[in-house]
CSV table of N, CA and C in Angstrom, one decimal:
chain,number,residue,atom,x,y,z
A,294,MET,N,14.1,-17.5,-24.9
A,294,MET,CA,14.1,-16.1,-24.7
A,294,MET,C,15.4,-15.7,-23.9
A,295,SER,N,16.1,-14.7,-24.3
A,295,SER,CA,17.3,-14.3,-23.6
A,295,SER,C,17.0,-13.5,-22.4
A,296,ILE,N,17.9,-13.4,-21.5
A,296,ILE,CA,17.8,-12.6,-20.3
A,296,ILE,C,17.6,-11.1,-20.7
A,297,SER,N,18.3,-10.6,-21.6
A,297,SER,CA,18.2,-9.2,-22.0
A,297,SER,C,16.9,-8.9,-22.6
A,298,LEU,N,16.3,-9.8,-23.4
A,298,LEU,CA,15.0,-9.7,-24.0
A,298,LEU,C,13.9,-9.7,-22.9
A,299,PHE,N,14.1,-10.6,-21.9
A,299,PHE,CA,13.2,-10.7,-20.8
A,299,PHE,C,13.1,-9.3,-20.1
A,300,PHE,N,14.3,-8.8,-19.7
A,300,PHE,CA,14.3,-7.5,-18.9
A,300,PHE,C,13.8,-6.3,-19.8
A,301,THR,N,14.1,-6.4,-21.1
A,301,THR,CA,13.7,-5.3,-22.0
A,301,THR,C,12.1,-5.3,-22.0
A,302,GLN,N,11.5,-6.5,-22.1
A,302,GLN,CA,10.1,-6.6,-22.2
A,302,GLN,C,9.5,-6.1,-20.8
A,303,LEU,N,10.1,-6.5,-19.7
A,303,LEU,CA,9.6,-6.0,-18.4
A,303,LEU,C,9.6,-4.5,-18.3
A,304,LEU,N,10.7,-3.9,-18.7
A,304,LEU,CA,10.8,-2.5,-18.7
A,304,LEU,C,9.9,-1.7,-19.6
A,305,HIS,N,9.4,-2.4,-20.6
A,305,HIS,CA,8.5,-1.8,-21.6
A,305,HIS,C,7.0,-2.1,-21.2
A,306,ASN,N,6.8,-2.7,-20.1
A,306,ASN,CA,5.4,-3.0,-19.6
A,306,ASN,C,5.0,-1.8,-18.8
A,307,GLN,N,4.2,-0.9,-19.4
A,307,GLN,CA,3.8,0.3,-18.8
A,307,GLN,C,2.9,0.0,-17.6
A,308,VAL,N,2.1,-1.0,-17.6
A,308,VAL,CA,1.2,-1.3,-16.5
A,308,VAL,C,1.9,-1.7,-15.3
A,309,LEU,N,2.9,-2.6,-15.5
A,309,LEU,CA,3.7,-3.1,-14.4
A,309,LEU,C,4.6,-2.0,-13.8
A,310,ILE,N,5.3,-1.2,-14.7
A,310,ILE,CA,6.1,-0.1,-14.2
A,310,ILE,C,5.2,0.9,-13.4
A,311,GLY,N,4.0,1.2,-14.0
A,311,GLY,CA,3.1,2.1,-13.3
A,311,GLY,C,2.7,1.6,-11.9
A,312,GLY,N,2.4,0.3,-11.8
A,312,GLY,CA,2.0,-0.2,-10.5
A,312,GLY,C,3.2,-0.1,-9.5
A,313,ILE,N,4.4,-0.5,-9.9
A,313,ILE,CA,5.5,-0.4,-9.0
A,313,ILE,C,5.8,1.1,-8.6
A,314,ALA,N,5.7,2.0,-9.6
A,314,ALA,CA,5.8,3.4,-9.3
A,314,ALA,C,4.8,3.9,-8.4
A,315,GLY,N,3.5,3.5,-8.5
A,315,GLY,CA,2.4,3.9,-7.6
A,315,GLY,C,2.7,3.4,-6.2
A,316,TRP,N,3.1,2.2,-6.1
A,316,TRP,CA,3.4,1.6,-4.7
A,316,TRP,C,4.6,2.4,-4.1
A,317,PHE,N,5.7,2.6,-4.9
A,317,PHE,CA,6.8,3.3,-4.4
A,317,PHE,C,6.5,4.7,-3.9
A,318,SER,N,5.7,5.5,-4.8
A,318,SER,CA,5.4,6.9,-4.4
A,318,SER,C,4.6,7.0,-3.1
A,319,ALA,N,3.6,6.0,-2.9
A,319,ALA,CA,2.8,6.0,-1.7
A,319,ALA,C,3.7,5.7,-0.5
A,320,GLN,N,4.5,4.7,-0.6
A,320,GLN,CA,5.4,4.3,0.5
A,320,GLN,C,6.4,5.4,0.9
A,321,PHE,N,6.9,6.0,-0.1
A,321,PHE,CA,7.9,7.1,0.1
A,321,PHE,C,7.2,8.3,0.8
A,322,THR,N,6.0,8.6,0.3
A,322,THR,CA,5.2,9.7,0.9
A,322,THR,C,4.8,9.3,2.4
A,323,LYS,N,4.4,8.1,2.6
A,323,LYS,CA,4.0,7.6,3.9
A,323,LYS,C,5.2,7.8,4.9
A,324,THR,N,6.4,7.4,4.4
A,324,THR,CA,7.6,7.5,5.3
A,324,THR,C,7.9,8.9,5.7
A,325,ILE,N,7.8,9.8,4.7
A,325,ILE,CA,8.1,11.2,4.9
A,325,ILE,C,7.1,11.8,5.8
A,326,LEU,N,5.8,11.6,5.6
A,326,LEU,CA,4.7,12.1,6.5
A,326,LEU,C,4.9,11.6,7.9
A,327,TYR,N,5.2,10.3,8.1
A,327,TYR,CA,5.4,9.8,9.4
A,327,TYR,C,6.6,10.5,10.1
A,328,ALA,N,7.6,10.8,9.4
A,328,ALA,CA,8.8,11.5,9.9
A,328,ALA,C,8.4,12.9,10.3
A,329,ILE,N,7.6,13.6,9.5
A,329,ILE,CA,7.2,15.0,9.8
A,329,ILE,C,6.3,15.0,11.1
A,330,ILE,N,5.4,14.1,11.1
A,330,ILE,CA,4.4,14.1,12.2
A,330,ILE,C,5.1,13.7,13.5
A,331,ASN,N,5.9,12.6,13.5
A,331,ASN,CA,6.5,12.1,14.7
A,331,ASN,C,7.9,12.6,15.0
A,332,HIS,N,8.4,13.5,14.2
A,332,HIS,CA,9.8,14.1,14.4
A,332,HIS,C,10.9,13.1,14.4
A,333,LYS,N,10.7,12.0,13.7
A,333,LYS,CA,11.8,11.0,13.6
A,333,LYS,C,11.6,10.2,12.4
A,334,LEU,N,12.7,9.8,11.7
A,334,LEU,CA,12.7,9.0,10.5
A,334,LEU,C,12.7,7.5,10.9
A,335,ASP,N,11.6,6.8,10.5
A,335,ASP,CA,11.5,5.4,10.7
A,335,ASP,C,11.4,4.7,9.4
A,336,ILE,N,12.6,4.2,8.9
A,336,ILE,CA,12.6,3.6,7.6
A,336,ILE,C,11.7,2.4,7.5
A,337,SER,N,11.4,1.7,8.6
A,337,SER,CA,10.5,0.6,8.5
A,337,SER,C,9.1,0.9,8.0
A,338,ARG,N,8.7,2.2,8.1
A,338,ARG,CA,7.4,2.7,7.6
A,338,ARG,C,7.4,2.5,6.1
A,339,PHE,N,8.6,2.5,5.4
A,339,PHE,CA,8.6,2.4,4.0
A,339,PHE,C,8.1,1.0,3.6
A,340,TRP,N,8.3,0.0,4.4
A,340,TRP,CA,7.8,-1.4,4.1
A,340,TRP,C,6.6,-1.7,4.8
A,341,GLY,N,6.1,-0.8,5.7
A,341,GLY,CA,5.0,-1.2,6.6
A,341,GLY,C,3.6,-0.9,5.9
A,342,ASP,N,2.6,-1.6,6.5
A,342,ASP,CA,1.2,-1.4,6.1
A,342,ASP,C,0.6,-0.3,6.9
A,343,GLY,N,-0.6,0.1,6.4
A,343,GLY,CA,-1.3,1.2,7.1
A,343,GLY,C,-0.7,2.6,6.9
A,344,GLY,N,-1.4,3.6,7.3
A,344,GLY,CA,-0.9,4.9,7.2
A,344,GLY,C,-1.4,5.7,6.0
A,345,MET,N,-1.0,6.9,5.9
A,345,MET,CA,-1.4,7.8,4.9
A,345,MET,C,-0.2,8.0,3.9
A,346,PRO,N,-0.4,7.9,2.6
A,346,PRO,CA,-1.6,7.3,1.9
A,346,PRO,C,-1.5,5.8,1.8
A,347,SER,N,-2.6,5.2,1.4
A,347,SER,CA,-2.6,3.8,1.2
A,347,SER,C,-1.9,3.3,0.0
A,348,ALA,N,-0.8,2.5,0.2
A,348,ALA,CA,0.0,2.1,-0.9
A,348,ALA,C,-0.8,1.0,-1.7
A,349,HIS,N,-1.6,0.3,-1.0
A,349,HIS,CA,-2.5,-0.7,-1.7
A,349,HIS,C,-3.3,0.0,-2.8
A,350,SER,N,-4.0,1.1,-2.3
A,350,SER,CA,-4.9,1.9,-3.2
A,350,SER,C,-4.1,2.5,-4.3
A,351,SER,N,-2.9,3.1,-4.0
A,351,SER,CA,-2.1,3.7,-5.0
A,351,SER,C,-1.7,2.7,-6.0
A,352,THR,N,-1.3,1.6,-5.6
A,352,THR,CA,-0.8,0.5,-6.6
A,352,THR,C,-1.9,0.1,-7.5
A,353,VAL,N,-3.1,-0.3,-6.9
A,353,VAL,CA,-4.1,-0.9,-7.8
A,353,VAL,C,-4.8,0.2,-8.6
A,354,SER,N,-4.9,1.4,-8.1
A,354,SER,CA,-5.5,2.5,-9.0
A,354,SER,C,-4.5,2.9,-10.1
A,355,CYS,N,-3.2,2.8,-9.8
A,355,CYS,CA,-2.2,3.1,-10.9
A,355,CYS,C,-2.3,2.0,-11.9
A,356,VAL,N,-2.4,0.8,-11.5
A,356,VAL,CA,-2.5,-0.3,-12.5
A,356,VAL,C,-3.7,-0.2,-13.3
A,357,ALA,N,-4.8,0.2,-12.7
A,357,ALA,CA,-6.1,0.3,-13.4
A,357,ALA,C,-6.0,1.4,-14.4
A,358,VAL,N,-5.6,2.6,-14.0
A,358,VAL,CA,-5.5,3.7,-14.9
A,358,VAL,C,-4.5,3.4,-16.0
A,359,SER,N,-3.4,2.8,-15.7
A,359,SER,CA,-2.4,2.5,-16.7
A,359,SER,C,-3.0,1.5,-17.7
A,360,ALA,N,-3.7,0.5,-17.3
A,360,ALA,CA,-4.3,-0.4,-18.2
A,360,ALA,C,-5.3,0.3,-19.1
A,361,GLY,N,-6.1,1.3,-18.5
A,361,GLY,CA,-7.0,2.0,-19.4
A,361,GLY,C,-6.3,2.9,-20.4
A,362,LEU,N,-5.1,3.4,-20.0
A,362,LEU,CA,-4.4,4.3,-21.0
A,362,LEU,C,-3.7,3.4,-22.1
A,363,VAL,N,-3.3,2.2,-21.7
A,363,VAL,CA,-2.6,1.3,-22.7
A,363,VAL,C,-3.6,0.6,-23.6
A,364,TYR,N,-4.6,0.0,-22.9
A,364,TYR,CA,-5.5,-0.9,-23.7
A,364,TYR,C,-6.9,-0.2,-24.1
A,365,GLY,N,-7.2,0.9,-23.5
A,365,GLY,CA,-8.4,1.6,-23.7
A,365,GLY,C,-9.4,1.3,-22.6
A,366,MET,N,-10.3,2.3,-22.4
A,366,MET,CA,-11.2,2.2,-21.2
A,366,MET,C,-12.3,1.2,-21.5
A,367,ASP,N,-12.4,0.7,-22.7
A,367,ASP,CA,-13.5,-0.3,-23.0
A,367,ASP,C,-12.9,-1.7,-23.1
A,368,SER,N,-11.6,-1.8,-22.6
A,368,SER,CA,-10.9,-3.1,-22.8
A,368,SER,C,-11.2,-4.1,-21.6
A,369,PHE,N,-11.0,-5.3,-21.8
A,369,PHE,CA,-11.1,-6.4,-20.8
A,369,PHE,C,-10.0,-6.2,-19.7
A,370,PRO,N,-8.7,-5.9,-20.1
A,370,PRO,CA,-7.7,-5.7,-19.0
A,370,PRO,C,-8.1,-4.5,-18.1
A,371,PHE,N,-8.6,-3.4,-18.6
A,371,PHE,CA,-9.0,-2.3,-17.8
A,371,PHE,C,-10.2,-2.7,-16.9
A,372,ALA,N,-11.1,-3.4,-17.4
A,372,ALA,CA,-12.3,-3.9,-16.6
A,372,ALA,C,-11.8,-4.7,-15.4
A,373,ILE,N,-10.9,-5.7,-15.7
A,373,ILE,CA,-10.4,-6.6,-14.6
A,373,ILE,C,-9.7,-5.7,-13.5
A,374,CYS,N,-8.8,-4.8,-14.0
A,374,CYS,CA,-8.1,-4.0,-13.0
A,374,CYS,C,-9.0,-3.1,-12.2
A,375,VAL,N,-10.0,-2.5,-12.8
A,375,VAL,CA,-10.9,-1.7,-12.0
A,375,VAL,C,-11.6,-2.5,-10.9
A,376,ILE,N,-12.1,-3.7,-11.3
A,376,ILE,CA,-12.9,-4.5,-10.3
A,376,ILE,C,-11.9,-4.9,-9.2
A,377,LEU,N,-10.7,-5.4,-9.5
A,377,LEU,CA,-9.8,-5.8,-8.5
A,377,LEU,C,-9.3,-4.6,-7.6
A,378,ALA,N,-9.2,-3.4,-8.2
A,378,ALA,CA,-8.9,-2.2,-7.4
A,378,ALA,C,-10.0,-1.9,-6.4
A,379,MET,N,-11.3,-2.0,-6.9
A,379,MET,CA,-12.4,-1.7,-6.0
A,379,MET,C,-12.4,-2.7,-4.8
A,380,ILE,N,-12.2,-4.0,-5.1
A,380,ILE,CA,-12.2,-5.0,-4.1
A,380,ILE,C,-11.0,-4.7,-3.1
A,381,THR,N,-9.9,-4.4,-3.6
A,381,THR,CA,-8.7,-4.1,-2.7
A,381,THR,C,-8.9,-2.9,-1.8
A,382,MET,N,-9.4,-1.8,-2.4
A,382,MET,CA,-9.6,-0.6,-1.6
A,382,MET,C,-10.8,-0.8,-0.6
A,383,ARG,N,-11.8,-1.5,-1.0
A,383,ARG,CA,-12.9,-1.8,0.0
A,383,ARG,C,-12.4,-2.6,1.1
A,384,ASP,N,-11.6,-3.6,0.8
A,384,ASP,CA,-11.0,-4.5,1.9
A,384,ASP,C,-10.1,-3.7,2.8
A,385,ALA,N,-9.3,-2.8,2.3
A,385,ALA,CA,-8.4,-2.0,3.1
A,385,ALA,C,-9.2,-1.1,4.1
A,386,MET,N,-10.3,-0.7,3.7
A,386,MET,CA,-11.2,0.2,4.6
A,386,MET,C,-12.0,-0.7,5.5
A,387,GLY,N,-12.3,-1.9,5.2
A,387,GLY,CA,-13.2,-2.8,5.9
A,387,GLY,C,-12.5,-3.7,6.9
A,388,VAL,N,-12.3,-4.9,6.4
A,388,VAL,CA,-11.7,-6.0,7.2
A,388,VAL,C,-10.3,-5.6,7.8
A,389,ARG,N,-9.5,-5.0,6.9
A,389,ARG,CA,-8.1,-4.7,7.4
A,389,ARG,C,-8.1,-3.6,8.4
A,390,LEU,N,-9.0,-2.6,8.3
A,390,LEU,CA,-9.1,-1.6,9.3
A,390,LEU,C,-9.6,-2.1,10.6
A,391,GLU,N,-10.6,-3.0,10.6
A,391,GLU,CA,-11.1,-3.6,11.8
A,391,GLU,C,-10.0,-4.5,12.5
A,392,THR,N,-9.2,-5.1,11.7
A,392,THR,CA,-8.2,-6.0,12.2
A,392,THR,C,-7.2,-5.1,13.0
A,393,GLY,N,-6.8,-3.9,12.5
A,393,GLY,CA,-5.9,-3.0,13.1
A,393,GLY,C,-6.5,-2.5,14.5
A,394,LYS,N,-7.8,-2.2,14.5
A,394,LYS,CA,-8.5,-1.8,15.7
A,394,LYS,C,-8.5,-2.9,16.7
A,395,GLN,N,-8.7,-4.1,16.3
A,395,GLN,CA,-8.7,-5.2,17.2
A,395,GLN,C,-7.3,-5.5,17.8
A,396,ALA,N,-6.3,-5.3,16.9
A,396,ALA,CA,-4.9,-5.4,17.4
A,396,ALA,C,-4.6,-4.4,18.5
A,397,GLN,N,-5.0,-3.2,18.3
A,397,GLN,CA,-4.8,-2.1,19.3
A,397,GLN,C,-5.4,-2.5,20.6
A,398,MET,N,-6.7,-3.0,20.6
A,398,MET,CA,-7.4,-3.4,21.8
A,398,MET,C,-6.7,-4.6,22.5
A,399,LEU,N,-6.3,-5.6,21.7
A,399,LEU,CA,-5.6,-6.8,22.2
A,399,LEU,C,-4.2,-6.4,22.8
A,400,ASN,N,-3.5,-5.5,22.2
A,400,ASN,CA,-2.2,-5.0,22.7
A,400,ASN,C,-2.4,-4.3,24.0
A,401,THR,N,-3.5,-3.5,24.2
A,401,THR,CA,-3.8,-2.9,25.5
A,401,THR,C,-4.1,-3.9,26.5
A,402,MET,N,-4.8,-4.9,26.2
A,402,MET,CA,-5.2,-6.0,27.1
A,402,MET,C,-3.9,-6.8,27.5
A,403,LEU,N,-3.0,-7.0,26.5
A,403,LEU,CA,-1.8,-7.7,26.8
A,403,LEU,C,-0.9,-6.9,27.8
A,404,GLN,N,-0.9,-5.6,27.6
A,404,GLN,CA,-0.1,-4.7,28.5
A,404,GLN,C,-0.7,-4.8,29.9
A,405,ILE,N,-2.0,-4.8,30.0
A,405,ILE,CA,-2.6,-4.9,31.4
A,405,ILE,C,-2.3,-6.2,32.1
A,406,PHE,N,-2.5,-7.3,31.3
A,406,PHE,CA,-2.3,-8.6,31.9
A,406,PHE,C,-0.8,-9.0,32.0
A,407,SER,N,0.1,-8.3,31.4
A,407,SER,CA,1.5,-8.7,31.4
A,407,SER,C,2.1,-8.4,32.8
A,408,LYS,N,1.4,-7.7,33.6
A,408,LYS,CA,2.0,-7.4,35.0
A,408,LYS,C,2.0,-8.7,35.7
A,409,ASP,N,1.1,-9.6,35.5
A,409,ASP,CA,1.1,-10.9,36.2
A,409,ASP,C,1.9,-11.9,35.4
A,410,ASN,N,2.1,-11.7,34.1
A,410,ASN,CA,2.8,-12.7,33.2
A,410,ASN,C,3.8,-11.9,32.3
A,411,PRO,N,5.1,-11.8,32.7
A,411,PRO,CA,6.0,-11.0,31.9
A,411,PRO,C,6.2,-11.5,30.4
A,412,GLU,N,5.9,-12.8,30.2
A,412,GLU,CA,6.0,-13.3,28.8
A,412,GLU,C,5.0,-12.6,27.8
A,413,LEU,N,3.9,-12.2,28.4
A,413,LEU,CA,2.9,-11.6,27.5
A,413,LEU,C,3.3,-10.2,27.0
A,414,SER,N,4.2,-9.5,27.8
A,414,SER,CA,4.6,-8.2,27.4
A,414,SER,C,5.5,-8.2,26.2
A,415,GLN,N,6.1,-9.4,25.8
A,415,GLN,CA,6.9,-9.5,24.7
A,415,GLN,C,6.1,-9.7,23.4
A,416,GLN,N,4.9,-10.0,23.5
A,416,GLN,CA,4.0,-10.3,22.3
A,416,GLN,C,3.2,-9.0,22.0
A,417,ARG,N,3.3,-8.6,20.8
A,417,ARG,CA,2.5,-7.5,20.3
A,417,ARG,C,2.0,-7.8,18.9
A,418,LEU,N,0.8,-7.4,18.6
A,418,LEU,CA,0.2,-7.5,17.3
A,418,LEU,C,0.4,-6.3,16.5
A,419,LYS,N,0.5,-6.4,15.2
A,419,LYS,CA,0.7,-5.3,14.3
A,419,LYS,C,-0.6,-4.5,14.2
A,420,GLU,N,-0.5,-3.2,14.6
A,420,GLU,CA,-1.6,-2.3,14.6
A,420,GLU,C,-1.9,-1.6,13.3
A,421,PHE,N,-0.8,-1.3,12.6
A,421,PHE,CA,-0.9,-0.6,11.3
A,421,PHE,C,-1.3,-1.6,10.2
A,422,VAL,N,-2.5,-1.9,10.0
A,422,VAL,CA,-2.9,-2.9,9.0
A,422,VAL,C,-3.9,-2.3,8.0
A,423,GLY,N,-4.9,-1.7,8.4
A,423,GLY,CA,-5.9,-1.1,7.4
A,423,GLY,C,-5.8,0.4,7.2
A,424,HIS,N,-6.8,0.9,6.6
A,424,HIS,CA,-6.8,2.3,6.2
A,424,HIS,C,-8.2,3.0,6.4
A,425,THR,N,-8.1,4.2,6.8
A,425,THR,CA,-9.3,5.0,6.8
A,425,THR,C,-9.8,5.4,5.4
A,426,PRO,N,-11.0,5.8,5.2
A,426,PRO,CA,-11.4,6.2,3.9
A,426,PRO,C,-10.6,7.3,3.3
A,427,SER,N,-10.2,8.3,4.1
A,427,SER,CA,-9.3,9.4,3.5
A,427,SER,C,-8.0,8.8,3.1
A,428,GLN,N,-7.4,7.9,3.8
A,428,GLN,CA,-6.1,7.3,3.4
A,428,GLN,C,-6.2,6.5,2.1
A,429,VAL,N,-7.4,5.8,1.9
A,429,VAL,CA,-7.6,5.1,0.7
A,429,VAL,C,-7.8,6.0,-0.5
A,430,MET,N,-8.6,7.1,-0.3
A,430,MET,CA,-8.9,8.0,-1.4
A,430,MET,C,-7.6,8.8,-1.8
A,431,THR,N,-6.8,9.1,-0.8
A,431,THR,CA,-5.5,9.8,-1.1
A,431,THR,C,-4.6,8.9,-1.9
A,432,GLY,N,-4.6,7.6,-1.5
A,432,GLY,CA,-3.8,6.6,-2.2
A,432,GLY,C,-4.3,6.4,-3.6
A,433,CYS,N,-5.6,6.4,-3.8
A,433,CYS,CA,-6.2,6.3,-5.1
A,433,CYS,C,-5.8,7.5,-6.0
A,434,ALA,N,-5.9,8.7,-5.4
A,434,ALA,CA,-5.5,9.9,-6.2
A,434,ALA,C,-4.0,9.8,-6.6
A,435,CYS,N,-3.2,9.4,-5.6
A,435,CYS,CA,-1.8,9.3,-5.9
A,435,CYS,C,-1.5,8.3,-7.0
A,436,GLY,N,-2.2,7.2,-7.0
A,436,GLY,CA,-2.0,6.2,-8.0
A,436,GLY,C,-2.4,6.7,-9.4
A,437,CYS,N,-3.5,7.4,-9.4
A,437,CYS,CA,-4.0,8.0,-10.7
A,437,CYS,C,-3.0,9.0,-11.3
A,438,ILE,N,-2.5,9.9,-10.4
A,438,ILE,CA,-1.5,10.9,-10.9
A,438,ILE,C,-0.3,10.2,-11.4
A,439,VAL,N,0.2,9.2,-10.6
A,439,VAL,CA,1.4,8.5,-11.1
A,439,VAL,C,1.2,7.8,-12.4
A,440,ALA,N,0.0,7.2,-12.6
A,440,ALA,CA,-0.2,6.6,-13.9
A,440,ALA,C,-0.1,7.5,-15.1
A,441,PHE,N,-0.6,8.7,-14.9
A,441,PHE,CA,-0.5,9.7,-16.0
A,441,PHE,C,0.9,10.2,-16.2
A,442,ILE,N,1.7,10.3,-15.1
A,442,ILE,CA,3.1,10.7,-15.2
A,442,ILE,C,3.9,9.6,-15.9
A,443,VAL,N,3.7,8.3,-15.5
A,443,VAL,CA,4.4,7.2,-16.2
A,443,VAL,C,4.0,7.2,-17.6
A,444,ASN,N,2.7,7.4,-17.9
A,444,ASN,CA,2.3,7.4,-19.3
A,444,ASN,C,3.0,8.4,-20.2
A,445,LEU,N,3.5,9.5,-19.6
A,445,LEU,CA,4.2,10.6,-20.3
A,445,LEU,C,5.6,10.0,-20.9
A,446,PHE,N,6.1,9.0,-20.1
A,446,PHE,CA,7.4,8.5,-20.5
A,446,PHE,C,7.3,7.3,-21.5
A,447,TYR,N,6.1,6.9,-21.8
A,447,TYR,CA,5.9,5.7,-22.8
A,447,TYR,C,5.4,6.2,-24.1
């Protein structure tokens, strides 16, 4: 297989392009919303986890809807994508959200105890990890919309 054929096939993969577009749209939106709310542009939010909307939810819902549009709602690929999307979104609201809450608590404790040990003040856990239900649902809606938009181009 030639390199050009490889990239041509990748660019014609509607499900893959949809997933990438779903992720990109959520991360872009998250970065802009963060800038509006905090009155400063933080480009690291584009690559960061957590926040509104959930890029995980946007990506997996876009992949699922794209698979349904390409292969049919009664297809095996669509079924797999829907199940994996449900697991991913549930995990974002459950374990990952609790991990973020624990990180906030531990960072507060580190700040309190760092007065006696300056080395502790250098260590911080990532607090933006999980998502609230509204962030997940907004990400899911974003992914569904992007899937239909991408479908218009195929």
